PDB file of C-alpha atoms in Angstrom:
ATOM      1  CA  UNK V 188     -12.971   3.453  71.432  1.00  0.00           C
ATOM      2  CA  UNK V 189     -15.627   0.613  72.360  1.00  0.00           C
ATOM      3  CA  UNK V 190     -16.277  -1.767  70.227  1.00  0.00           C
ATOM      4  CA  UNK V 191     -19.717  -1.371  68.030  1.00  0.00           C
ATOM      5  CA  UNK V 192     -22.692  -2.846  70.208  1.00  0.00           C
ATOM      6  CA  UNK V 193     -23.992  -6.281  68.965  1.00  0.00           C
ATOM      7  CA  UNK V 194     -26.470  -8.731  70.618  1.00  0.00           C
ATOM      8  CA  UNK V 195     -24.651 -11.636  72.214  1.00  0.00           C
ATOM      9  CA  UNK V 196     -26.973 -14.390  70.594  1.00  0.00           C
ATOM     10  CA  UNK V 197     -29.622 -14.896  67.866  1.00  0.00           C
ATOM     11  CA  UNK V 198     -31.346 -17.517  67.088  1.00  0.00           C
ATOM     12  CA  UNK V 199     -34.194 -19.257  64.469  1.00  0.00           C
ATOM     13  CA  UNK V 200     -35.636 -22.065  63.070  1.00  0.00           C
ATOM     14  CA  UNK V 201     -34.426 -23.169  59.495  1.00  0.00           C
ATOM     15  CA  UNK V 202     -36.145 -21.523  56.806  1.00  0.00           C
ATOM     16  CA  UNK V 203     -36.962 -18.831  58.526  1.00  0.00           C
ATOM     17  CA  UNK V 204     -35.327 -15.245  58.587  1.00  0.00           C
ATOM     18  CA  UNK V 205     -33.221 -13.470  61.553  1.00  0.00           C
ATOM     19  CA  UNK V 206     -31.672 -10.086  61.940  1.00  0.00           C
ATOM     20  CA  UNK V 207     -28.622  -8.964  63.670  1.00  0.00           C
ATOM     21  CA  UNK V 208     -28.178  -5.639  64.708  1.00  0.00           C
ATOM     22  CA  UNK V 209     -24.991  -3.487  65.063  1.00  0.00           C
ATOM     23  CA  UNK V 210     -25.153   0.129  66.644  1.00  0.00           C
ATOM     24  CA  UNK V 211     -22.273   2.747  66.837  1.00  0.00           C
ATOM     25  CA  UNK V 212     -22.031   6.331  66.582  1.00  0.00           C
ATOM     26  CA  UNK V 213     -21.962   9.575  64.745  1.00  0.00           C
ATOM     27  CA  UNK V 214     -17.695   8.674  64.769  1.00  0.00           C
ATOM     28  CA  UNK V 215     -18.309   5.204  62.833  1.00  0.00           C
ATOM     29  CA  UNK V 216     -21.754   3.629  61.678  1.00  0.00           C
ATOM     30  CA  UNK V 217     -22.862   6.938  61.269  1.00  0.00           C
ATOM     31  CA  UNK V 218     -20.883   8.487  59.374  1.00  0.00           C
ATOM     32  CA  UNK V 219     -19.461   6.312  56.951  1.00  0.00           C
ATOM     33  CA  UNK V 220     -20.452   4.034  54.580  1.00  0.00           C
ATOM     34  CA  UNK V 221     -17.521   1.717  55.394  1.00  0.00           C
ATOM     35  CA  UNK V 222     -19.475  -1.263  57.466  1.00  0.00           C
ATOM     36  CA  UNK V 223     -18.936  -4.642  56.386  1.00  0.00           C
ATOM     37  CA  UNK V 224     -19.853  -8.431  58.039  1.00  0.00           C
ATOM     38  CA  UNK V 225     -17.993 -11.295  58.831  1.00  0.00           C
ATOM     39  CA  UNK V 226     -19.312 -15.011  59.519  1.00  0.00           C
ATOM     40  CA  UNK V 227     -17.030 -16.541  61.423  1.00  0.00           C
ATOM     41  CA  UNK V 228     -16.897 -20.518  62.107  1.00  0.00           C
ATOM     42  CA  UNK V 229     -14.367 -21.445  64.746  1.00  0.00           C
ATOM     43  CA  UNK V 230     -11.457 -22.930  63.755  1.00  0.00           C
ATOM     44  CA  UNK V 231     -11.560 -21.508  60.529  1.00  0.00           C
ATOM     45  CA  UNK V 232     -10.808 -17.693  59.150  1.00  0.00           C
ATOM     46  CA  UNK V 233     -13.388 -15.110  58.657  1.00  0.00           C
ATOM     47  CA  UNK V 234     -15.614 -14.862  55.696  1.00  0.00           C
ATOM     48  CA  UNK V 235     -16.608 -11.679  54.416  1.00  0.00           C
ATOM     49  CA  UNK V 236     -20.649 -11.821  54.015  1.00  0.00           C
ATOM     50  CA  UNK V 237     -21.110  -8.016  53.136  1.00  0.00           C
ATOM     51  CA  UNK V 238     -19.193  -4.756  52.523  1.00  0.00           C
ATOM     52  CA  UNK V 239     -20.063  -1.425  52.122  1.00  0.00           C
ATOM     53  CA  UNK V 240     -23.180  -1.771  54.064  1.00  0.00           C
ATOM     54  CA  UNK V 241     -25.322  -3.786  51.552  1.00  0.00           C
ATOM     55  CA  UNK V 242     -22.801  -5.263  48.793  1.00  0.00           C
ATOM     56  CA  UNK V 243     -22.683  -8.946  48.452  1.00  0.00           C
ATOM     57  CA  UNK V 244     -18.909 -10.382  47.618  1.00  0.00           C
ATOM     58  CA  UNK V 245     -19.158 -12.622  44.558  1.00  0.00           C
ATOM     59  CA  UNK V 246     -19.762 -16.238  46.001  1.00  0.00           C
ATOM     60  CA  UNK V 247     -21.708 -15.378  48.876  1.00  0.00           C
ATOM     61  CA  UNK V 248     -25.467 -16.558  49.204  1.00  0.00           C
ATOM     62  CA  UNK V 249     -28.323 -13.904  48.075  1.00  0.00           C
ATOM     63  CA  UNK V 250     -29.890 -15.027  51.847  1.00  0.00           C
ATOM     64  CA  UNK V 251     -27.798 -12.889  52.919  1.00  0.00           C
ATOM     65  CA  UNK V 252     -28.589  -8.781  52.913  1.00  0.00           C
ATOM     66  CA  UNK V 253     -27.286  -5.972  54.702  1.00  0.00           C
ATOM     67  CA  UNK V 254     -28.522  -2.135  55.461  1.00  0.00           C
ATOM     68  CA  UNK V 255     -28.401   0.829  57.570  1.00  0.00           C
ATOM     69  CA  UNK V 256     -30.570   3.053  59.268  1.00  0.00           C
ATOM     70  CA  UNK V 257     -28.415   5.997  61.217  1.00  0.00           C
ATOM     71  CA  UNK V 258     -25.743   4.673  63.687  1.00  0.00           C
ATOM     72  CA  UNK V 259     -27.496   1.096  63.466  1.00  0.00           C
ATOM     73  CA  UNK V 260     -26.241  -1.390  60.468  1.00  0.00           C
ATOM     74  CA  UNK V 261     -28.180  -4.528  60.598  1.00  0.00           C
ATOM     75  CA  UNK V 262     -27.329  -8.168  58.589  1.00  0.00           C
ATOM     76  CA  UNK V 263     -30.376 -10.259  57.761  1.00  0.00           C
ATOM     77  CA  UNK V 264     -30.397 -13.728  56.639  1.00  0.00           C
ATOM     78  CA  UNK V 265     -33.186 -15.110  55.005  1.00  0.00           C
ATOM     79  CA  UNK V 266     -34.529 -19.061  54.784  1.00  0.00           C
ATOM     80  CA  UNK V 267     -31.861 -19.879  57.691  1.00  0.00           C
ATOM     81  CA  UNK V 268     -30.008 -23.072  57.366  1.00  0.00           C
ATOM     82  CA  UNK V 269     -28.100 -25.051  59.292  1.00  0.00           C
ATOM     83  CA  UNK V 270     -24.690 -24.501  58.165  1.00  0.00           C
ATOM     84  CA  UNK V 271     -25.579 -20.556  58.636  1.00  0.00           C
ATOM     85  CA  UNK V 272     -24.554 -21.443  62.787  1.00  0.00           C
ATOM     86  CA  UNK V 273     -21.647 -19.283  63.537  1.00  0.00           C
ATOM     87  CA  UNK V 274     -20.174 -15.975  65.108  1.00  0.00           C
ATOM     88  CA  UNK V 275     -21.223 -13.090  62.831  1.00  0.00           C
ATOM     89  CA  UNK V 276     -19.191  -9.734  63.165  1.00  0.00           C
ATOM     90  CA  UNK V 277     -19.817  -6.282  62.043  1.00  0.00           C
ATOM     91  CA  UNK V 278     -17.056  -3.533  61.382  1.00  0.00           C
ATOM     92  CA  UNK V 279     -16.719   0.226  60.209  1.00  0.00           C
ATOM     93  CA  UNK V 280     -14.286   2.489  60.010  1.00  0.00           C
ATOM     94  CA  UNK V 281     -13.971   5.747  62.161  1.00  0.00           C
ATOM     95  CA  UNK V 282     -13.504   9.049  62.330  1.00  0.00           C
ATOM     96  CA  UNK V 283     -10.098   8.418  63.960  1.00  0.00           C
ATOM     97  CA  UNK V 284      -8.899   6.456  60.516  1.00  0.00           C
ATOM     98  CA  UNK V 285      -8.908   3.267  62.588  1.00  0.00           C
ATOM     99  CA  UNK V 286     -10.702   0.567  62.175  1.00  0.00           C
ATOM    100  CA  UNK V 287     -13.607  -1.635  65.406  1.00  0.00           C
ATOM    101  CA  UNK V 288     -15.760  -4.258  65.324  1.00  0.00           C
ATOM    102  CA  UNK V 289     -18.706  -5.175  66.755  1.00  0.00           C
ATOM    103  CA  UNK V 290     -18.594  -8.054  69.901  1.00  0.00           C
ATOM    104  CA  UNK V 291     -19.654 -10.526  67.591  1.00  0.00           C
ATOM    105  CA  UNK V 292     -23.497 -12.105  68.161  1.00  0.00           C
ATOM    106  CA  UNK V 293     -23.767 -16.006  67.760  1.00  0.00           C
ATOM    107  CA  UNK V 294     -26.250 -17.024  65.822  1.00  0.00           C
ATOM    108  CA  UNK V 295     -27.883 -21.087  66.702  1.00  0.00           C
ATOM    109  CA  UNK V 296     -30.152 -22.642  64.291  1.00  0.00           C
ATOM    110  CA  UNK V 297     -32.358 -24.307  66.353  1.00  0.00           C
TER     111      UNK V 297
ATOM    112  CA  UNK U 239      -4.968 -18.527  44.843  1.00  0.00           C
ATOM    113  CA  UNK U 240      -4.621 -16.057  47.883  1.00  0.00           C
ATOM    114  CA  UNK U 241      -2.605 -17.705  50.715  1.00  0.00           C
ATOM    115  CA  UNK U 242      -1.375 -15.648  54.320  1.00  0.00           C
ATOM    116  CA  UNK U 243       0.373 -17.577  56.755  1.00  0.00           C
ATOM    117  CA  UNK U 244       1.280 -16.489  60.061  1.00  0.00           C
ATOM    118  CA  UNK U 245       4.471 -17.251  62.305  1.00  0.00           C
ATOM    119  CA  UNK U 246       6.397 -15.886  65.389  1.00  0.00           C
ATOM    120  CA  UNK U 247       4.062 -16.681  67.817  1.00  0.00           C
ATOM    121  CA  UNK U 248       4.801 -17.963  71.573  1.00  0.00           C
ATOM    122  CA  UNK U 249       5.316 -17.502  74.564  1.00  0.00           C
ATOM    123  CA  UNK U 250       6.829 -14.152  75.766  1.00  0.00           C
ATOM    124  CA  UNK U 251       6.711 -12.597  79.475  1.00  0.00           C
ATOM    125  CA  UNK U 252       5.391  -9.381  80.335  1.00  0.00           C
ATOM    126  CA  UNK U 253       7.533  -6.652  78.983  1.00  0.00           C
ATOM    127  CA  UNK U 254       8.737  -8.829  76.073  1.00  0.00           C
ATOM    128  CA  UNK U 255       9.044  -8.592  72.597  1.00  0.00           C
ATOM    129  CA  UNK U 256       8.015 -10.562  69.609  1.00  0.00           C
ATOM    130  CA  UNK U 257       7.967  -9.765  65.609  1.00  0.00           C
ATOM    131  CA  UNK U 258       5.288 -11.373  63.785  1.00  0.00           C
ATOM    132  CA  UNK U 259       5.310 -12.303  59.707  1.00  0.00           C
ATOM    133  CA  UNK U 260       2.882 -13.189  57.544  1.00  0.00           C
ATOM    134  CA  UNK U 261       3.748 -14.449  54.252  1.00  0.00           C
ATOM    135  CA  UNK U 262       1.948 -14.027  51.124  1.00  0.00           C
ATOM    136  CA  UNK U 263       1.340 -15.579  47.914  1.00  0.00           C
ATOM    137  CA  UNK U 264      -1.607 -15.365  45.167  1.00  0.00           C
ATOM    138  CA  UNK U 265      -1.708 -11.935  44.489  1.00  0.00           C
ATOM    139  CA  UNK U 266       0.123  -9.155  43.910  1.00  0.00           C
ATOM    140  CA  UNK U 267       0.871  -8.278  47.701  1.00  0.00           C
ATOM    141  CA  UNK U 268       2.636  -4.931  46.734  1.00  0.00           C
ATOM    142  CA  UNK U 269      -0.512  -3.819  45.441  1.00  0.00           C
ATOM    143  CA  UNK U 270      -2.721  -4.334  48.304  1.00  0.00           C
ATOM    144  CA  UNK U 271      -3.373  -2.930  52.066  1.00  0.00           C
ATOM    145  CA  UNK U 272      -2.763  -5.273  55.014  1.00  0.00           C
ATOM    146  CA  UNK U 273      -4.028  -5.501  58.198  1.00  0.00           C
ATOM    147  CA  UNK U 274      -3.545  -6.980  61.315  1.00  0.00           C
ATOM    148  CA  UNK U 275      -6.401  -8.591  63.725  1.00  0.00           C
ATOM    149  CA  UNK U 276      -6.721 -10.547  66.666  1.00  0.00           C
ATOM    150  CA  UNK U 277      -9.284 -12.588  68.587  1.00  0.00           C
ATOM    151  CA  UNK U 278      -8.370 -12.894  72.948  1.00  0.00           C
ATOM    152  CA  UNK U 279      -9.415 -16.014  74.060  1.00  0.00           C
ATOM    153  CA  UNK U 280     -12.926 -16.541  74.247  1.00  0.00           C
ATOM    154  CA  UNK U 281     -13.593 -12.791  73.173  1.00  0.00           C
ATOM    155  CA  UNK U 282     -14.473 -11.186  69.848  1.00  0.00           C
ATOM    156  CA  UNK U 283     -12.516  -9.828  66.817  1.00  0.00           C
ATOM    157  CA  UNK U 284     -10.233  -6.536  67.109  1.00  0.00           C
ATOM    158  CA  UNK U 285      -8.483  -4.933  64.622  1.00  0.00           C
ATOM    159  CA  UNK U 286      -4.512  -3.810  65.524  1.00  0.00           C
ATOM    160  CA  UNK U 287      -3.070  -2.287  62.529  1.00  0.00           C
ATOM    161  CA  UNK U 288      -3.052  -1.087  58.684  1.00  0.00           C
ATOM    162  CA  UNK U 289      -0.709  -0.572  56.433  1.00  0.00           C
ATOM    163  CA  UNK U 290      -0.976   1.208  53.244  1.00  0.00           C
ATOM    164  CA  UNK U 291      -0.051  -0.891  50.080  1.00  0.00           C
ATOM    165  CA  UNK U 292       3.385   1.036  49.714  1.00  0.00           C
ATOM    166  CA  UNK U 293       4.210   1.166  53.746  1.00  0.00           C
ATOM    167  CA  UNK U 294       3.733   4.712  53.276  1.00  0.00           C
ATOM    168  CA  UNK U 295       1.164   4.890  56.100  1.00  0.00           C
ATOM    169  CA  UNK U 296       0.491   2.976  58.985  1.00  0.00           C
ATOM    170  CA  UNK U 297      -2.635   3.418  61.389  1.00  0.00           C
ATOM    171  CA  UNK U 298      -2.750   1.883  65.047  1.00  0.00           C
ATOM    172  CA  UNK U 299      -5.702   0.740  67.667  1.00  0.00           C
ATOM    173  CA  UNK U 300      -5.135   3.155  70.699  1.00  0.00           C
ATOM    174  CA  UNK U 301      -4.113   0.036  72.832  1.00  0.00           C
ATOM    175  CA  UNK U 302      -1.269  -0.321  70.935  1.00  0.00           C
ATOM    176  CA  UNK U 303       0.453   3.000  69.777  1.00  0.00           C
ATOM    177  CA  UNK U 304       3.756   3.461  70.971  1.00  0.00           C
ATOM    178  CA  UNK U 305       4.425  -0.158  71.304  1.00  0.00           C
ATOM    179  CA  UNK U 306       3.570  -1.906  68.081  1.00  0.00           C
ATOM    180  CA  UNK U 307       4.586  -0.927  64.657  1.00  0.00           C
ATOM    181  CA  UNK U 308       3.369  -2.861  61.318  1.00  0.00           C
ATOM    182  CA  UNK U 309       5.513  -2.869  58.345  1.00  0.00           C
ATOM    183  CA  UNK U 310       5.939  -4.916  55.108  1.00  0.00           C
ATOM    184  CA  UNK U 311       8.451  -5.992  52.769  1.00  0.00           C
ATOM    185  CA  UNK U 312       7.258  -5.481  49.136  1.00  0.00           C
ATOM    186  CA  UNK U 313      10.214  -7.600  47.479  1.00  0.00           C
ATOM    187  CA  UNK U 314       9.559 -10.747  49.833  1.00  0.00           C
ATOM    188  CA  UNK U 315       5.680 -10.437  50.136  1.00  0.00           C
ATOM    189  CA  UNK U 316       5.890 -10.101  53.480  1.00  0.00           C
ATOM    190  CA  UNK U 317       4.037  -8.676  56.464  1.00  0.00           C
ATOM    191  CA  UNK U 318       5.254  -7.604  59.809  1.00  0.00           C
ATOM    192  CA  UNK U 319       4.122  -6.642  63.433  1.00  0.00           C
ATOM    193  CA  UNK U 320       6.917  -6.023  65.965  1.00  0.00           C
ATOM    194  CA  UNK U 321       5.453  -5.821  69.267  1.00  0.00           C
ATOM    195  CA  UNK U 322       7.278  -4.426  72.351  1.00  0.00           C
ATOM    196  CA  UNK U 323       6.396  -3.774  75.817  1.00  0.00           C
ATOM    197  CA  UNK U 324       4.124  -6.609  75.382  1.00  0.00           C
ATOM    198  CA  UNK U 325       1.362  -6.966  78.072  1.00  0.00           C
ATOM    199  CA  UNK U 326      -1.025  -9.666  79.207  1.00  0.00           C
ATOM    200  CA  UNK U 327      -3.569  -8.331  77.570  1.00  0.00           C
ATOM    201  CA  UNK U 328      -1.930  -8.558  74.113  1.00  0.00           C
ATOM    202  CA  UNK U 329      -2.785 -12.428  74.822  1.00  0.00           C
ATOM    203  CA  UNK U 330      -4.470 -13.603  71.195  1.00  0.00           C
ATOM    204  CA  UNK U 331      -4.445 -15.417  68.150  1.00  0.00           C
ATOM    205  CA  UNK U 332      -2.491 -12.715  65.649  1.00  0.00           C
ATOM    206  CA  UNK U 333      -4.386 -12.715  61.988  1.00  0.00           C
ATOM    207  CA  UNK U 334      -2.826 -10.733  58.986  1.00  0.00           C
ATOM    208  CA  UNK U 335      -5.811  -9.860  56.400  1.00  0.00           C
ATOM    209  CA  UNK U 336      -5.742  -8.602  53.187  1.00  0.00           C
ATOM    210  CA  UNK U 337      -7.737  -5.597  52.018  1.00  0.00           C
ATOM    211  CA  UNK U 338     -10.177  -6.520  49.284  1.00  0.00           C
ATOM    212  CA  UNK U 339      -9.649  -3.492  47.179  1.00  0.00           C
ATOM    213  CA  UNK U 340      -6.336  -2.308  45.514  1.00  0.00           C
ATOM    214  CA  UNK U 341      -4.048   0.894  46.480  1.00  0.00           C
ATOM    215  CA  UNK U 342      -6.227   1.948  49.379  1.00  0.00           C
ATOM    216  CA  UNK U 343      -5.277   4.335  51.863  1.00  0.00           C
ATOM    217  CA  UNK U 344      -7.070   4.358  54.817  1.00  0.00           C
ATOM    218  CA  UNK U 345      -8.430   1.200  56.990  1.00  0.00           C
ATOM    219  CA  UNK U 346     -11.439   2.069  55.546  1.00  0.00           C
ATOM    220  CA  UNK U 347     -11.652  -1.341  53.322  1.00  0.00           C
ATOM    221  CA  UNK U 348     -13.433  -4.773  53.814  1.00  0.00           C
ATOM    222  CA  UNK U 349     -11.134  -8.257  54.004  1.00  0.00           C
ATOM    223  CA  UNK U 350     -11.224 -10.568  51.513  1.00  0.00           C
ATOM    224  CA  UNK U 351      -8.876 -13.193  53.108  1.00  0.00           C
ATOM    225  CA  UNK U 352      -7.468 -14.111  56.179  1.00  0.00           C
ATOM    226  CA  UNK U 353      -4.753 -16.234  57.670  1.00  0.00           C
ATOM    227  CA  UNK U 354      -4.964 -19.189  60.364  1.00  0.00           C
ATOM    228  CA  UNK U 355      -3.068 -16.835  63.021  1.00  0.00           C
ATOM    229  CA  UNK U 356      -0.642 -17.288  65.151  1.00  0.00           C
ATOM    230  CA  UNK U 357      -0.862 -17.458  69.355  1.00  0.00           C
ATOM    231  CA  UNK U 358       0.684 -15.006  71.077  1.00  0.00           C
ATOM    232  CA  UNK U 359       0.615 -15.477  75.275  1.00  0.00           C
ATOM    233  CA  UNK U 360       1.865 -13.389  77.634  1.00  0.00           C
ATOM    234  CA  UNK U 361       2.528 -14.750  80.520  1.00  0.00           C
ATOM    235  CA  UNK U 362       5.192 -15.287  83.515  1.00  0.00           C
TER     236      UNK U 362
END
């Protein structure tokens, strides 16, 4: 199974807002409700941002929003900042009860 | 609170095997789903395998069926992926991950923590 379809790099200005996109199929994104985001510094582990689509973990800035519109799931964040630079990665489960992610999409505050 | 550390890592030829463990502390491990992830050099994130909080079910990327299995031992809060038949390919940083809900089932959950991973390289 590929892995879901993200775009390789994103980038804004601090303060303002950017949105990263992440497309699958009827077998993943579109089916289930299961997508979640990860921002991932290098070096460091992952840091779950969202689950479940739109749910913000406890901790994690309210610049940060997630939805879903078919087989597309898309993370915005809001009032960019500089320590929002990293690799962001979405994820769903599948109609094969496995797990993929997305390629990741860098994100550069410029 | 929640700690995973990875070890077993190395170097291993094409063909080889090596069994990877993940310890963990900070929660109650027996209660929880693992997974395991890894990240190829310069590429992205890809999940490898789940196991269900009581080792009662274990799901597997196609790429590795037949030649990985995950397990865990409940009574020493520990993790496992035994990997045979390894292949160049399988060349990564190994991270075990920790399902953010309790008792689930499926890989259907986010994770809530991570280890460091360990580097497995394939190579002759």
């Amino acid at each position: 199974q590929s892995a879901l379809t993200q775009p390789a790099s994103v980038s804004g200005s601090p303060g303002q807002s950017i949105t990263i996109s992440c497309t699958g199929t009827t077998s993943d994104v579109g089916s289930y409700n299961f997508v979640s985001w990860y921002q991932h510094h290098p070096g460091k582990p992952p840091q779950l941002m969202i689950c479940e689509v739109s749910n913000r973990p406890s901790g994690v800035s309210n610049r940060f929003s997630g939805s879903k519109s078919g087989n597309t799931a898309s993370l915005t964040i809001s009032g960019l900042q500089a320590e929002d630079e990293a690799d962001y990665y979405c994820s769903s489960y599948t109609s094969n009860s496995t797990m993929i992610f997305g390629g990741g999409t860098k994100v550069t505050v410029l | 609170q929640v700690q995973l550390v990875e070890s077993g890592g190395g170097v291993v030829q094409p063909g080889g095997s090596l069994r990877l463990s993940c310890a963990a502390s900070g929660f109650t491990f027996s209660d929880y789903g693992m997974h395991w992830v890894r990240q190829a050099p310069g590429k992205g994130l890809e999940w490898v395998a789940f196991i269900r909080y009581d080792g009662s079910n274990k799901y597997y990327t196609d790429s590795v069926k037949g030649r990985f299995t995950i397990s865990r031992d409940n009574s020493k809060n520990t993790l496992f992926l035994q990997m045979n038949s390894l292949r160049a390919e399988d060349t990564a940083v190994y991270s075990c991950a920790k399902d953010r809900w309790s008792a689930t089932t499926m890989p259907n959950d986010s994770f809530d923590s991570w280890g460091q991973g360990t580097l497995v390289t394939v190579s002759s």
